[in-house]
Coordinates of C-alpha atoms in Angstrom, one line a residue:
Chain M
X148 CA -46.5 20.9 130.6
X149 CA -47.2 21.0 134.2
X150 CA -48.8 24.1 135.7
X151 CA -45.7 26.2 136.9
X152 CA -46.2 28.7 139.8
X153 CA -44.6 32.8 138.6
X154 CA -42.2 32.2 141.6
X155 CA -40.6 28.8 140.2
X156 CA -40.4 30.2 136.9
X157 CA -38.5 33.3 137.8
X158 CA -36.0 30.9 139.4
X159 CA -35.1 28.9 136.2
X160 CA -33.1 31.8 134.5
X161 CA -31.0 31.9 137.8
X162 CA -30.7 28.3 138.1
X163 CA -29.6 28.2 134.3
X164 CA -27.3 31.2 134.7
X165 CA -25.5 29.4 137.4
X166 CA -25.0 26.1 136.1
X167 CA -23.4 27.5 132.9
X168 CA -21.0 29.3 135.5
X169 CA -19.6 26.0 136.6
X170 CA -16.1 24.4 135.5
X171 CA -16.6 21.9 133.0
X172 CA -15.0 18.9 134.9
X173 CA -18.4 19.3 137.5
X174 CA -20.0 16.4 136.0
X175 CA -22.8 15.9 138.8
X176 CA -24.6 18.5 141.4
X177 CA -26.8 18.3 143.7
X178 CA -30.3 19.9 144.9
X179 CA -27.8 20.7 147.8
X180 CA -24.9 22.3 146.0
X181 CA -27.5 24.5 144.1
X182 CA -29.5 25.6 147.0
X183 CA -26.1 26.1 149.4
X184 CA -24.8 27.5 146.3
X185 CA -27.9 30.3 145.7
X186 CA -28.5 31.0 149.2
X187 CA -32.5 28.9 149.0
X188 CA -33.6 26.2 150.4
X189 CA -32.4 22.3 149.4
X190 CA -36.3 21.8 149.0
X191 CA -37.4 24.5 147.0
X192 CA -34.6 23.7 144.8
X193 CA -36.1 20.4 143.9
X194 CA -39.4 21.5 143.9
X195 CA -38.4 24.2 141.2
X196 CA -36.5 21.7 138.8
X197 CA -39.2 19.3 139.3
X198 CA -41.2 21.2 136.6
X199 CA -38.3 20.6 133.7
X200 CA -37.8 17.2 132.3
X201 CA -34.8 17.2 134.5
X202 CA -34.3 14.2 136.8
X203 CA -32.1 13.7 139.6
X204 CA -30.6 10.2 141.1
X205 CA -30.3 9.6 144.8
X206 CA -26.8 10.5 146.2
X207 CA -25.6 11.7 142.9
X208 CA -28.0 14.4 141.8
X209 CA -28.1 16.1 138.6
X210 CA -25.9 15.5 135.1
X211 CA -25.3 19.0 135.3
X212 CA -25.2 19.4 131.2
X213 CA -28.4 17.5 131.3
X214 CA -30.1 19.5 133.9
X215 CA -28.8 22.4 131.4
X216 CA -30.9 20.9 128.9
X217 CA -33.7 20.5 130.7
X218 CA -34.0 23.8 131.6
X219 CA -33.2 25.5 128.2
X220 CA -36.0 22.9 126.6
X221 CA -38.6 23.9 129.7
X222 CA -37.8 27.5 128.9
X223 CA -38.0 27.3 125.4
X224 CA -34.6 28.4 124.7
X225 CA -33.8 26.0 121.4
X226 CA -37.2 26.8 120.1
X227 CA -36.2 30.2 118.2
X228 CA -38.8 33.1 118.5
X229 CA -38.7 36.9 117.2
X230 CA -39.2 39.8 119.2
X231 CA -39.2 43.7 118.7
X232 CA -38.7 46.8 120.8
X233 CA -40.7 50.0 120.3
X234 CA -38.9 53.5 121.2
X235 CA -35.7 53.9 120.4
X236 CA -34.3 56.3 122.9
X237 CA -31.3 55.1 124.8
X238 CA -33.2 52.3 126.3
X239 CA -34.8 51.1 123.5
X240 CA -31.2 51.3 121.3
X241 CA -29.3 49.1 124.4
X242 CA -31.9 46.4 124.2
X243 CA -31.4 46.2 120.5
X244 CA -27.2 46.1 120.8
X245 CA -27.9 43.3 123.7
X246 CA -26.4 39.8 122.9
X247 CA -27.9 38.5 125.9
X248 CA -31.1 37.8 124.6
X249 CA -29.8 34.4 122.0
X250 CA -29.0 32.3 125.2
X251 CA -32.7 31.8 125.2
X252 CA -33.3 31.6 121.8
X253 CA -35.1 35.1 121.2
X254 CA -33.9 37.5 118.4
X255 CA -34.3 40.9 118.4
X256 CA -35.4 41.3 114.7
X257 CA -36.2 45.1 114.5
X258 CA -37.2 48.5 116.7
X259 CA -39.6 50.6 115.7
X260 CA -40.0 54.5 116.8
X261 CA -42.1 57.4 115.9
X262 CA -38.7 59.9 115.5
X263 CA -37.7 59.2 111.5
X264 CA -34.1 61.0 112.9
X265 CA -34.0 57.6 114.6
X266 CA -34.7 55.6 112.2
X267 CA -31.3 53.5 110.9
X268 CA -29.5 50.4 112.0
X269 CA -27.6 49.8 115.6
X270 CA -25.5 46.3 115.7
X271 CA -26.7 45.6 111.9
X272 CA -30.8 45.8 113.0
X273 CA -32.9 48.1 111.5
X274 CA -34.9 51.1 113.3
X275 CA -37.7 51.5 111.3
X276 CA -40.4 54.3 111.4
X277 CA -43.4 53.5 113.7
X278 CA -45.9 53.4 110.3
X279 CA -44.4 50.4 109.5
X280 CA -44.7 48.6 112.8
X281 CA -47.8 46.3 111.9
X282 CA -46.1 45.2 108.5
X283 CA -42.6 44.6 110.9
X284 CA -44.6 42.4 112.9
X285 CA -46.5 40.3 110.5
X286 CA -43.4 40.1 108.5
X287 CA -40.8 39.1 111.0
X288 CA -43.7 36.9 112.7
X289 CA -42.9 38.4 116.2
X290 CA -44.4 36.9 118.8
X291 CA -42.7 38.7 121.8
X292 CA -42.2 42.9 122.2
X293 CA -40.3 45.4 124.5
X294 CA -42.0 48.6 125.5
X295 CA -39.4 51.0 125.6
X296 CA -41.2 54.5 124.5
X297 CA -42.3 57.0 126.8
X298 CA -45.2 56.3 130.1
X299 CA -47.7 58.5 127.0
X300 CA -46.9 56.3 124.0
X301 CA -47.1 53.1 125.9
X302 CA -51.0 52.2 125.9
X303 CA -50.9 52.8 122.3
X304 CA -48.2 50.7 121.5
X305 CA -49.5 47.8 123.6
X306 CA -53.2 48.1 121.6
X307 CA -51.4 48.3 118.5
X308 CA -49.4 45.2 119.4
X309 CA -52.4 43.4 120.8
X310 CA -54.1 44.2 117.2
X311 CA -51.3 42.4 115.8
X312 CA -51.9 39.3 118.0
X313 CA -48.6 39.5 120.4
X314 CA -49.5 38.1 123.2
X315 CA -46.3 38.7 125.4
X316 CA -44.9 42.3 126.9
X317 CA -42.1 43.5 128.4
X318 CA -42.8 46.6 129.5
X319 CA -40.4 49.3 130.6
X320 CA -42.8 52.2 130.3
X321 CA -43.9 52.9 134.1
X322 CA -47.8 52.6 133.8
X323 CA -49.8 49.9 133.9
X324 CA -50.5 48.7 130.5
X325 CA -54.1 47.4 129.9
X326 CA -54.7 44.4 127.9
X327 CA -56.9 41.0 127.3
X328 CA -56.6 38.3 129.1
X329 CA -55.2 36.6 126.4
X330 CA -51.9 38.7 126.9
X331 CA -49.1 38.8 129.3
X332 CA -47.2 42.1 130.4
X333 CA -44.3 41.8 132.6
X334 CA -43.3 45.0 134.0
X335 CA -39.2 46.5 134.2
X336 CA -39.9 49.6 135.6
X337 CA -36.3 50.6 136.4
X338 CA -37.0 53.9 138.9
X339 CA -40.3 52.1 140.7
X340 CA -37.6 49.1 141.2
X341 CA -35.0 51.6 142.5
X342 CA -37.1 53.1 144.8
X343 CA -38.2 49.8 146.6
X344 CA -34.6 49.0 147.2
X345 CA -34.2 52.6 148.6
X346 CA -37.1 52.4 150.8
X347 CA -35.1 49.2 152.6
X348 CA -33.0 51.8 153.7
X349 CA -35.2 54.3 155.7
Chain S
X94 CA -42.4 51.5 160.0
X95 CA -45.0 48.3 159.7
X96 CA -42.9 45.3 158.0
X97 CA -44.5 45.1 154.8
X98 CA -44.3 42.4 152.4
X99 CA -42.2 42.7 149.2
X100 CA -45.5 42.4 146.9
X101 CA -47.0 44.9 148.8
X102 CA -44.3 46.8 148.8
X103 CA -44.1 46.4 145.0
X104 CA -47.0 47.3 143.9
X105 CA -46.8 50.8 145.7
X106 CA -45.7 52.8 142.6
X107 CA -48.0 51.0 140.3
X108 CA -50.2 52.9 142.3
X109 CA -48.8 56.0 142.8
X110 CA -48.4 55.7 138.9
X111 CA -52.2 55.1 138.9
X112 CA -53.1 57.8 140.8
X113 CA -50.9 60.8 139.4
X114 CA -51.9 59.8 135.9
X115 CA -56.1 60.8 137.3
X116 CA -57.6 64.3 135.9
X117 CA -56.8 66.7 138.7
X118 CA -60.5 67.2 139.6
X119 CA -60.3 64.1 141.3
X120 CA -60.2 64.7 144.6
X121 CA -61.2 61.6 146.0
X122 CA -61.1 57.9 145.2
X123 CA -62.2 54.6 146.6
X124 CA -59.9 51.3 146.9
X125 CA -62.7 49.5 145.1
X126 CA -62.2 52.3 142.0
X127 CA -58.6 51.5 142.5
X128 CA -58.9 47.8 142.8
X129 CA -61.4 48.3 139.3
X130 CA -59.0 50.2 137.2
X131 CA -55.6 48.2 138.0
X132 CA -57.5 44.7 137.8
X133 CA -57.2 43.7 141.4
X134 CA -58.9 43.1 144.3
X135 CA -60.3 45.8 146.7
X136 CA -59.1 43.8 149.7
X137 CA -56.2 43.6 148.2
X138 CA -55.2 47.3 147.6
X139 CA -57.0 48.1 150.9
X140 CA -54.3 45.7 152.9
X141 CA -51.4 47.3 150.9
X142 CA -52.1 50.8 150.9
X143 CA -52.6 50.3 155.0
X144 CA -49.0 50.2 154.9
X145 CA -48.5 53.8 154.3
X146 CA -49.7 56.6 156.5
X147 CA -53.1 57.0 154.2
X148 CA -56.0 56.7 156.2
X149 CA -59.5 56.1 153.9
X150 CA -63.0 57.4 154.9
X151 CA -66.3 54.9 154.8
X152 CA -67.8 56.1 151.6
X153 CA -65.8 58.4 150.6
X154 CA -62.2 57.1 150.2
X155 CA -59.1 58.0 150.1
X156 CA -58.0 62.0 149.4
X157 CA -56.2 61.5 145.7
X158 CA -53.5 64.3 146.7
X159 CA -53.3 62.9 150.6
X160 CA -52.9 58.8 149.1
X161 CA -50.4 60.2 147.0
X162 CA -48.2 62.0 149.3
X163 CA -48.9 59.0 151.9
X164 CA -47.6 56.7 149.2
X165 CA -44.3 59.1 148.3
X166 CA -44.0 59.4 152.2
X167 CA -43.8 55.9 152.5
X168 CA -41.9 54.7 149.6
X169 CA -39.4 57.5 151.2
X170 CA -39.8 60.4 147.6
X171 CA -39.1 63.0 149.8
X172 CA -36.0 62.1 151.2
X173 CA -33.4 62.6 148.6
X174 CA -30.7 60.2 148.0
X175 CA -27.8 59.6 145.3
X176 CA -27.3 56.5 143.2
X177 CA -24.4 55.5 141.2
X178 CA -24.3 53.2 137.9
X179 CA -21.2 51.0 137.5
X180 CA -20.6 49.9 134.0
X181 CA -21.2 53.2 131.2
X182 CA -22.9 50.7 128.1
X183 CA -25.7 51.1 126.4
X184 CA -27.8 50.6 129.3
X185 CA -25.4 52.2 132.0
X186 CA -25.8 55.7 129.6
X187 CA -29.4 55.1 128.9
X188 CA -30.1 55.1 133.0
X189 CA -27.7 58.0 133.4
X190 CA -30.0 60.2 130.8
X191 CA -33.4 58.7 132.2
X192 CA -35.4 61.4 134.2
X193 CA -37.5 59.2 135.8
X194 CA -35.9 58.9 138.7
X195 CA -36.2 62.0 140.1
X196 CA -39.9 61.3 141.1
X197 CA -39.2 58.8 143.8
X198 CA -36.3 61.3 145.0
X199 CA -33.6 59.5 143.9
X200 CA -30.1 61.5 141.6
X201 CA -28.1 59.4 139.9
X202 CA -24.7 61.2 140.0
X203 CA -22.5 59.7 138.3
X204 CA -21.2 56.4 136.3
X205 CA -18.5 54.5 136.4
X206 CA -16.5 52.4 133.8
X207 CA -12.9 51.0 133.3
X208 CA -12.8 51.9 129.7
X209 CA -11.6 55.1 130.0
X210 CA -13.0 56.0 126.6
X211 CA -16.4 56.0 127.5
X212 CA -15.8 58.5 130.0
X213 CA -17.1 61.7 129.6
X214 CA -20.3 63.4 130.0
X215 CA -24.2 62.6 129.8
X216 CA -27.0 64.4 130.2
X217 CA -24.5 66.7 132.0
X218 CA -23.8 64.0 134.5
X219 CA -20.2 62.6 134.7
X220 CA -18.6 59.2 133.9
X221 CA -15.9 58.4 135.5
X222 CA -12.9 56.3 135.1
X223 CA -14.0 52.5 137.4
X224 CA -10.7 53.5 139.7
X225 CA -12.0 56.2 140.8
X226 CA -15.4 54.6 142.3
X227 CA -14.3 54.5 145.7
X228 CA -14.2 58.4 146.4
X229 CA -16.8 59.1 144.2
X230 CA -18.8 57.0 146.5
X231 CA -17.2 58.4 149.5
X232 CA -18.0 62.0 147.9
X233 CA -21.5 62.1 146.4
X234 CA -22.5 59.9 149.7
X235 CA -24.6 57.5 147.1
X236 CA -26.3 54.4 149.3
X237 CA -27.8 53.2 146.0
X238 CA -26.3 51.0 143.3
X239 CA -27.1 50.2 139.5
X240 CA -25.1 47.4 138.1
X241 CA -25.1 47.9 134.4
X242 CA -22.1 45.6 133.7
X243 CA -21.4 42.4 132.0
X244 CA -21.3 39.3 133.9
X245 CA -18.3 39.0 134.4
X246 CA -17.7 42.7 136.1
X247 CA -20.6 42.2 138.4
X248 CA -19.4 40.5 141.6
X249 CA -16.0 42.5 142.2
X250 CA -18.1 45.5 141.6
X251 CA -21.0 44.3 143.9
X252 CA -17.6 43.8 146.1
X253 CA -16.3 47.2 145.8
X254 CA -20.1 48.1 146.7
X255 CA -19.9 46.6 150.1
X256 CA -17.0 47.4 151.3
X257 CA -17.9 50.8 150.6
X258 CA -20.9 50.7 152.8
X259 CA -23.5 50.9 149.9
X260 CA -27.2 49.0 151.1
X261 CA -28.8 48.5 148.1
X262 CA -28.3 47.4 144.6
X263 CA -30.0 47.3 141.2
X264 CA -28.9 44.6 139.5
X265 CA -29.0 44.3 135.5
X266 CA -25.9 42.0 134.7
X267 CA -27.2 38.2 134.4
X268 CA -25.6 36.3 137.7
X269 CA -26.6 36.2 141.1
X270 CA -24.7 38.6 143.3
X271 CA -23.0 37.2 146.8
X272 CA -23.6 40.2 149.6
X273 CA -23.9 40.2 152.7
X274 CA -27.7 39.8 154.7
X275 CA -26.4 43.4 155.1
X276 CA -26.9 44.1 151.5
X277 CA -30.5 44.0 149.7
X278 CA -30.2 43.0 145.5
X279 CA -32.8 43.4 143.1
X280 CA -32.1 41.5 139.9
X281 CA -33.3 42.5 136.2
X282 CA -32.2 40.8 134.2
X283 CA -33.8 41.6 131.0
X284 CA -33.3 38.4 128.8
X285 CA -34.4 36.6 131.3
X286 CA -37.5 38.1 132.2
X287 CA -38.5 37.8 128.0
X288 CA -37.6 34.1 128.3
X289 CA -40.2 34.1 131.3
X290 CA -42.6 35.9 129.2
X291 CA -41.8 33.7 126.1
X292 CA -42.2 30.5 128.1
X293 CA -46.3 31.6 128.2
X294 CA -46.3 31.2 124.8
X295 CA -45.7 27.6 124.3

């Protein structure tokens, strides 16, 4: 696999998102269409798909179901992987209803929260009592987490989840979390992203 | 108002998370102790923090309470401004409850769905029927957005948005949005951002 900038990878899942948009009887597109298309540039485009097995032909451009493909296989969409959310406030209980999550191959296999009064099942998966967390994970063979509890419960999660050898965090909690090395944390923090958007407006 | 670069500009709150989270006798602090404790660089944090009206002292630092206002200042805390959330889900109600909004100066006042059972109340805060969205804009003067739809509500809401004169939008629901340059659009799309995470693991 080639070294992949941050910035080309974010772009996949919109690439992806707006191919699967398309009608069904757009057989071919172009690096053109797509950038025109997304509001980028032609070249960044094809710099970006460049990574995936994808290939393009001169004045035809992309078979737009293989370009699909090739960017479900560089993602690692058809290669199935567990994940599980800790807190299960409102946040944590929408992530667990989400469907979104299959079209790239991730299944949200449990939540996990300190509150026994929230302990149950929401769209047939199971809260289960934060006691049981490192058993869930060993079990289920979770390789992926959401952080989902409060800013104060969020360090501890992440060291518990690091003891458990998940090397992969998504984490809503607004601090910073701090891990190895050997694991990555995306942050989602809803309000911080709110506020930059606001402050476009002074 | 220097133009400052999106990064830079993103990595204010981390700060400001950094730096309200210190033991109040803390009066001072250093980029470099900064830069140390967030795993940066010091010239780094320097540059990004001289976007904001904090001024440091050789050897001494910055004033914890001073960097912190400069930072709220900047990232515009003070000012207060209303947001709306289209689409009343799990995820539209979860961001209606969420408090942490309040500390970059931001209300969220109100949701809006067109399933009229899901309107109601939460966290005392009104949901409102979707045909109503246009004088509930007009009325609560919101200028920010949260787009907590499906996909396939996103862009005649994002529509609605604009024509309405609102600047700035949140967006959760998994397309890319068409605005106007006038119109800035943050995308979160959650699965998305686990399939980026998930793609470090192979």
């Amino acid at each position: 696999m080639k070294e992949i900038p941050v910035t080309s990878l974010q772009r996949l899942p919109i690439y992806l998102n707006y191919l699967k948009t398309l009608d069904d009887d757009i057989v071919n597109i172009s690096s053109k269409a797509i950038a025109d298309a997304l509001n980028m540039g032609e070249v960044l485009v094809r710099k970006d798909l460049a990574y995936t097995p994808a290939t393009g032909k001169t004045r035809v451009g992309y078979n737009r179901k293989e370009l699909i493909a090739a960017i479900e296989e560089y993602l690692g969409c058809n290669s199935k992987k567990n994940a599980v959310i800790f807190g299960a406030g409102g946040l944590g209980r929408a992530l667990l209803a989400y469907q979104g999550f299959k079209n790239y191959g991730i299944d949200i296999v449990a939540a996990f929260d300190t509150d026994s009064k929230k302990c149950g099942r929401i769209a047939g998966k199971p809260i289960i009592n934060y006691s049981y967390a490192k058993e869930g994970i060993r079990k289920t063979g979770a390789c992926l987490a959401i952080i989902a509890t409060p800013a104060s419960a969020a360090q501890e999660v992440a060291d518990l989840l690091v003891s458990c050898g998940v090397k992969a965090i998504l984490n809503f909690a607004p601090i910073l979390l701090s891990v190895p090395d050997t694991c990555v944390v995306r942050n989602m923090d809803v309000a911080a992203n709110l506020a930059i958007l606001s402050s476009y407006l002074a």
